[in-house]
Amino acid sequence: ALRSFLITSSTSMGVMMTNPNDAARATTNLVGLEQAQNVPTERAATSAGRRGCKTVTDPSKTIVSCSGELVKDNSDGRLSKISATENGVSTSAVKNPSRFSPPWSYLPETSDGKVAWKSLVNAVNNVEPGKLQIVELTDTYLHATVPTVSPPGLSGEEGLDDLEFLLREDDNLVLFRSASRTAVFVYPLTQPVSDQNSNLKRLQKIRTMLGWSELGYPQTGSTRL
């Protein structure tokens, strides 16, 4: 039936496929197209390693937006890692060196975790005044959002970076994650268009404001376009 449909459709468009091999090839191409369109977002290469995603594709680019990677989405209460298909840095991205950044020690300022946490909240509030918004704040967890800087043109909930901090008072340190919700892939790139290290630079600015130290080699950032 599909073969008859292809032949009939081709005739109506002024192209008659009289060769059975042509019809067979067209059938294969149609089935392949249908399968490609039905591949779930979670299995697509552009969203590998991410959760809660939706994908929009046109001939020149693919846009992937994900919203299922916050602490509240993790059963173990840990910060999410950063996959190779997104922009950002995290203390949990230990298996991805280009997205890993070491934890901060607040001992250069104080040995009191509560004092350190208050200082952190103040620094976060002042890193991008008028743009950053604290969404959730407890005695040990902070979640804020800030508009994505790069790539430009993103808006709404999808055009935000998520900034998260966790206090580990027993270890005198703070864990963090800063990541863009949306990644843009421009054909034929297999990695997202760079955030121009905006997530990393924001974190570096906060740590400089605090005068805290890093417990490891500093992340130098990406050189991708």
mmCIF file of C-alpha atoms in Angstrom:
data_model
loop_
_atom_site.group_PDB
_atom_site.id
_atom_site.type_symbol
_atom_site.label_atom_id
_atom_site.label_comp_id
_atom_site.label_asym_id
_atom_site.label_seq_id
_atom_site.Cartn_x
_atom_site.Cartn_y
_atom_site.Cartn_z
ATOM 1 C CA ALA A 1 0.000 0.000 0.000
ATOM 2 C CA LEU A 2 2.855 2.377 0.863
ATOM 3 C CA ARG A 3 4.539 1.602 -2.459
ATOM 4 C CA SER A 4 1.303 2.338 -4.333
ATOM 5 C CA PHE A 5 0.955 5.585 -2.409
ATOM 6 C CA LEU A 6 4.468 6.663 -3.356
ATOM 7 C CA ILE A 7 3.903 5.896 -7.035
ATOM 8 C CA THR A 8 0.516 7.669 -7.034
ATOM 9 C CA SER A 9 1.896 10.684 -5.182
ATOM 10 C CA SER A 10 4.888 10.934 -7.498
ATOM 11 C CA THR A 11 2.635 10.820 -10.548
ATOM 12 C CA SER A 12 0.506 13.651 -9.182
ATOM 13 C CA MET A 13 3.652 15.755 -8.763
ATOM 14 C CA GLY A 14 4.700 15.102 -12.338
ATOM 15 C CA VAL A 15 7.365 12.490 -11.493
ATOM 16 C CA MET A 16 6.463 8.931 -12.477
ATOM 17 C CA MET A 17 8.540 6.184 -10.784
ATOM 18 C CA THR A 18 8.266 3.202 -13.115
ATOM 19 C CA ASN A 19 11.360 1.476 -11.719
ATOM 20 C CA PRO A 20 10.486 -0.723 -8.704
ATOM 21 C CA ASN A 21 13.915 0.044 -7.225
ATOM 22 C CA ASP A 22 13.062 3.755 -7.171
ATOM 23 C CA ALA A 23 9.894 3.030 -5.232
ATOM 24 C CA ALA A 24 11.781 0.814 -2.818
ATOM 25 C CA ARG A 25 14.364 3.537 -2.184
ATOM 26 C CA ALA A 26 11.614 6.088 -1.654
ATOM 27 C CA THR A 27 9.903 3.739 0.783
ATOM 28 C CA THR A 28 13.141 3.351 2.758
ATOM 29 C CA ASN A 29 13.666 7.117 2.842
ATOM 30 C CA LEU A 30 10.118 7.749 4.007
ATOM 31 C CA VAL A 31 10.356 5.158 6.775
ATOM 32 C CA GLY A 32 13.740 6.546 7.808
ATOM 33 C CA LEU A 33 12.281 10.061 7.977
ATOM 34 C CA GLU A 34 9.358 8.853 10.032
ATOM 35 C CA GLN A 35 11.670 7.069 12.461
ATOM 36 C CA ALA A 36 13.891 10.136 12.788
ATOM 37 C CA GLN A 37 10.895 12.313 13.598
ATOM 38 C CA ASN A 38 9.724 9.879 16.262
ATOM 39 C CA VAL A 39 13.019 9.531 18.162
ATOM 40 C CA PRO A 40 12.252 10.642 21.745
ATOM 41 C CA THR A 41 14.073 13.760 22.897
ATOM 42 C CA GLU A 42 15.662 11.799 25.759
ATOM 43 C CA ARG A 43 17.422 9.567 23.208
ATOM 44 C CA ALA A 44 18.550 12.342 20.856
ATOM 45 C CA ALA A 45 22.282 13.051 20.695
ATOM 46 C CA THR A 46 21.715 16.747 21.385
ATOM 47 C CA SER A 47 20.109 16.017 24.759
ATOM 48 C CA ALA A 48 22.310 13.102 25.868
ATOM 49 C CA GLY A 49 22.848 13.137 29.613
ATOM 50 C CA ARG A 50 20.064 15.632 30.269
ATOM 51 C CA ARG A 51 16.531 15.332 31.687
ATOM 52 C CA GLY A 52 13.161 17.004 31.252
ATOM 53 C CA CYS A 53 14.011 18.245 27.775
ATOM 54 C CA LYS A 54 12.138 19.443 24.728
ATOM 55 C CA THR A 55 13.742 19.844 21.313
ATOM 56 C CA VAL A 56 12.939 22.158 18.416
ATOM 57 C CA THR A 57 14.719 21.552 15.109
ATOM 58 C CA ASP A 58 14.867 23.329 11.775
ATOM 59 C CA PRO A 59 17.249 22.803 8.813
ATOM 60 C CA SER A 60 19.958 25.061 10.294
ATOM 61 C CA LYS A 61 19.852 24.475 14.044
ATOM 62 C CA THR A 62 18.549 22.449 16.963
ATOM 63 C CA ILE A 63 17.436 24.054 20.235
ATOM 64 C CA VAL A 64 17.259 21.882 23.354
ATOM 65 C CA SER A 65 15.707 23.218 26.568
ATOM 66 C CA CYS A 66 15.775 21.182 29.789
ATOM 67 C CA SER A 67 14.185 21.802 33.173
ATOM 68 C CA GLY A 68 14.701 18.582 35.138
ATOM 69 C CA GLU A 69 18.195 18.988 36.525
ATOM 70 C CA LEU A 70 17.851 20.867 39.809
ATOM 71 C CA VAL A 71 18.563 19.435 43.245
ATOM 72 C CA LYS A 72 14.827 18.860 43.742
ATOM 73 C CA ASP A 73 14.895 16.516 40.738
ATOM 74 C CA ASN A 74 17.636 14.328 42.246
ATOM 75 C CA SER A 75 16.662 11.616 44.719
ATOM 76 C CA ASP A 76 20.099 11.759 46.371
ATOM 77 C CA GLY A 77 19.872 15.505 47.048
ATOM 78 C CA ARG A 78 23.062 16.212 45.126
ATOM 79 C CA LEU A 79 23.804 18.820 42.508
ATOM 80 C CA SER A 80 23.541 17.608 38.927
ATOM 81 C CA LYS A 81 26.565 17.176 36.714
ATOM 82 C CA ILE A 82 27.032 19.086 33.465
ATOM 83 C CA SER A 83 26.874 16.991 30.312
ATOM 84 C CA ALA A 84 28.786 17.636 27.100
ATOM 85 C CA THR A 85 25.529 18.782 25.489
ATOM 86 C CA GLU A 86 25.008 21.810 27.746
ATOM 87 C CA ASN A 87 26.817 24.941 28.912
ATOM 88 C CA GLY A 88 27.876 25.412 32.510
ATOM 89 C CA VAL A 89 30.097 24.205 35.340
ATOM 90 C CA SER A 90 29.458 22.095 38.427
ATOM 91 C CA THR A 91 31.339 20.606 41.346
ATOM 92 C CA SER A 92 29.534 17.368 40.475
ATOM 93 C CA ALA A 93 30.930 17.139 36.926
ATOM 94 C CA VAL A 94 33.937 15.094 38.044
ATOM 95 C CA LYS A 95 33.812 12.870 34.941
ATOM 96 C CA ASN A 96 33.737 15.819 32.557
ATOM 97 C CA PRO A 97 36.856 17.953 33.163
ATOM 98 C CA SER A 98 35.767 20.737 30.823
ATOM 99 C CA ARG A 99 32.607 21.277 32.933
ATOM 100 C CA PHE A 100 34.082 20.619 36.378
ATOM 101 C CA SER A 101 35.016 23.320 38.869
ATOM 102 C CA PRO A 102 36.349 22.570 42.376
ATOM 103 C CA PRO A 103 34.414 23.339 45.581
ATOM 104 C CA TRP A 104 35.027 26.535 47.543
ATOM 105 C CA SER A 105 36.399 26.724 51.058
ATOM 106 C CA TYR A 106 35.072 29.590 53.151
ATOM 107 C CA LEU A 107 37.830 29.262 55.784
ATOM 108 C CA PRO A 108 39.709 32.331 54.476
ATOM 109 C CA GLU A 109 36.728 34.325 55.767
ATOM 110 C CA THR A 110 35.364 32.325 58.699
ATOM 111 C CA SER A 111 35.023 28.886 60.281
ATOM 112 C CA ASP A 112 31.340 29.509 61.004
ATOM 113 C CA GLY A 113 29.175 28.003 58.297
ATOM 114 C CA LYS A 114 26.211 30.221 59.122
ATOM 115 C CA VAL A 115 28.319 33.361 58.734
ATOM 116 C CA ALA A 116 29.750 32.059 55.466
ATOM 117 C CA TRP A 117 26.276 31.245 54.121
ATOM 118 C CA LYS A 118 25.058 34.748 54.917
ATOM 119 C CA SER A 119 28.058 36.173 53.049
ATOM 120 C CA LEU A 120 27.334 33.951 50.049
ATOM 121 C CA VAL A 121 23.695 35.006 49.864
ATOM 122 C CA ASN A 122 24.752 38.646 49.948
ATOM 123 C CA ALA A 123 27.326 38.106 47.174
ATOM 124 C CA VAL A 124 24.823 36.281 44.974
ATOM 125 C CA ASN A 125 22.317 39.100 45.405
ATOM 126 C CA ASN A 126 24.907 41.620 44.257
ATOM 127 C CA VAL A 127 26.626 39.777 41.409
ATOM 128 C CA GLU A 128 24.090 40.900 38.782
ATOM 129 C CA PRO A 129 21.737 43.416 40.409
ATOM 130 C CA GLY A 130 18.371 43.737 38.721
ATOM 131 C CA LYS A 131 18.842 40.555 36.702
ATOM 132 C CA LEU A 132 19.403 37.728 39.177
ATOM 133 C CA GLN A 133 16.444 36.405 41.138
ATOM 134 C CA ILE A 134 16.647 34.048 44.107
ATOM 135 C CA VAL A 135 13.981 31.381 43.655
ATOM 136 C CA GLU A 136 14.608 29.217 46.722
ATOM 137 C CA LEU A 137 16.668 29.797 49.853
ATOM 138 C CA THR A 138 17.129 27.587 52.917
ATOM 139 C CA ASP A 139 19.855 27.316 55.556
ATOM 140 C CA THR A 140 21.908 25.086 53.250
ATOM 141 C CA TYR A 141 20.560 25.512 49.696
ATOM 142 C CA LEU A 142 20.240 28.439 47.307
ATOM 143 C CA HIS A 143 18.688 28.436 43.842
ATOM 144 C CA ALA A 144 18.733 31.541 41.684
ATOM 145 C CA THR A 145 18.048 32.295 38.036
ATOM 146 C CA VAL A 146 19.608 34.871 35.744
ATOM 147 C CA PRO A 147 18.990 35.571 32.033
ATOM 148 C CA THR A 148 21.245 33.648 29.660
ATOM 149 C CA VAL A 149 23.884 35.903 28.090
ATOM 150 C CA SER A 150 25.105 33.657 25.292
ATOM 151 C CA PRO A 151 23.919 32.495 22.867
ATOM 152 C CA PRO A 152 21.759 35.637 22.531
ATOM 153 C CA GLY A 153 18.099 35.745 21.596
ATOM 154 C CA LEU A 154 16.743 33.318 24.198
ATOM 155 C CA SER A 155 13.795 34.457 26.305
ATOM 156 C CA GLY A 156 11.255 33.367 28.892
ATOM 157 C CA GLU A 157 11.789 30.394 31.175
ATOM 158 C CA GLU A 158 13.980 28.743 28.560
ATOM 159 C CA GLY A 159 16.315 31.747 28.400
ATOM 160 C CA LEU A 160 17.604 31.360 31.953
ATOM 161 C CA ASP A 161 20.707 30.059 33.705
ATOM 162 C CA ASP A 162 20.171 28.116 36.931
ATOM 163 C CA LEU A 163 22.587 28.912 39.749
ATOM 164 C CA GLU A 164 22.654 26.519 42.735
ATOM 165 C CA PHE A 165 24.718 26.364 45.937
ATOM 166 C CA LEU A 166 24.879 23.747 48.691
ATOM 167 C CA LEU A 167 26.488 24.351 52.092
ATOM 168 C CA ARG A 168 28.586 21.482 53.495
ATOM 169 C CA GLU A 169 29.219 22.842 56.969
ATOM 170 C CA ASP A 170 30.967 19.693 58.243
ATOM 171 C CA ASP A 171 33.621 20.125 55.541
ATOM 172 C CA ASN A 172 33.789 23.936 55.629
ATOM 173 C CA LEU A 173 32.951 24.185 51.952
ATOM 174 C CA VAL A 174 30.299 25.129 49.416
ATOM 175 C CA LEU A 175 29.304 23.135 46.327
ATOM 176 C CA PHE A 176 27.791 24.807 43.293
ATOM 177 C CA ARG A 177 26.346 24.440 39.812
ATOM 178 C CA SER A 178 25.643 27.073 37.178
ATOM 179 C CA ALA A 179 24.104 25.932 33.892
ATOM 180 C CA SER A 180 22.096 27.283 30.979
ATOM 181 C CA ARG A 181 18.714 25.644 30.510
ATOM 182 C CA THR A 182 18.909 25.930 26.731
ATOM 183 C CA ALA A 183 21.593 24.697 24.352
ATOM 184 C CA VAL A 184 21.737 25.693 20.674
ATOM 185 C CA PHE A 185 23.348 23.423 18.100
ATOM 186 C CA VAL A 186 24.134 24.955 14.702
ATOM 187 C CA TYR A 187 24.683 22.470 11.878
ATOM 188 C CA PRO A 188 27.186 20.751 11.625
ATOM 189 C CA LEU A 189 28.396 21.389 15.209
ATOM 190 C CA THR A 190 28.059 18.452 17.594
ATOM 191 C CA GLN A 191 28.555 20.577 20.711
ATOM 192 C CA PRO A 192 26.354 23.513 21.722
ATOM 193 C CA VAL A 193 27.177 27.081 20.814
ATOM 194 C CA SER A 194 29.367 28.324 23.672
ATOM 195 C CA ASP A 195 28.072 30.438 26.542
ATOM 196 C CA GLN A 196 31.342 32.396 26.231
ATOM 197 C CA ASN A 197 32.126 31.106 29.738
ATOM 198 C CA SER A 198 29.405 33.328 31.216
ATOM 199 C CA ASN A 199 28.399 30.710 33.802
ATOM 200 C CA LEU A 200 32.013 30.269 34.923
ATOM 201 C CA LYS A 201 32.728 34.011 34.983
ATOM 202 C CA ARG A 202 29.669 34.641 37.152
ATOM 203 C CA LEU A 203 30.873 32.081 39.680
ATOM 204 C CA GLN A 204 34.391 33.475 39.614
ATOM 205 C CA LYS A 205 33.027 36.941 40.310
ATOM 206 C CA ILE A 206 31.068 35.664 43.311
ATOM 207 C CA ARG A 207 34.102 33.863 44.749
ATOM 208 C CA THR A 208 36.293 36.947 44.252
ATOM 209 C CA MET A 209 33.717 39.063 46.098
ATOM 210 C CA LEU A 210 33.861 36.573 48.984
ATOM 211 C CA GLY A 211 37.636 36.097 49.040
ATOM 212 C CA TRP A 212 37.182 32.328 49.359
ATOM 213 C CA SER A 213 39.589 29.701 48.023
ATOM 214 C CA GLU A 214 39.187 26.844 45.549
ATOM 215 C CA LEU A 215 39.939 23.281 46.642
ATOM 216 C CA GLY A 216 41.639 22.180 43.447
ATOM 217 C CA TYR A 217 42.865 23.345 40.085
ATOM 218 C CA PRO A 218 40.730 26.213 38.776
ATOM 219 C CA GLN A 219 38.536 25.782 35.733
ATOM 220 C CA THR A 220 39.920 27.917 32.893
ATOM 221 C CA GLY A 221 36.859 27.721 30.674
ATOM 222 C CA SER A 222 36.021 26.708 27.145
ATOM 223 C CA THR A 223 37.589 27.988 23.923
ATOM 224 C CA ARG A 224 34.613 26.846 21.804
ATOM 225 C CA LEU A 225 32.762 29.329 19.630
#
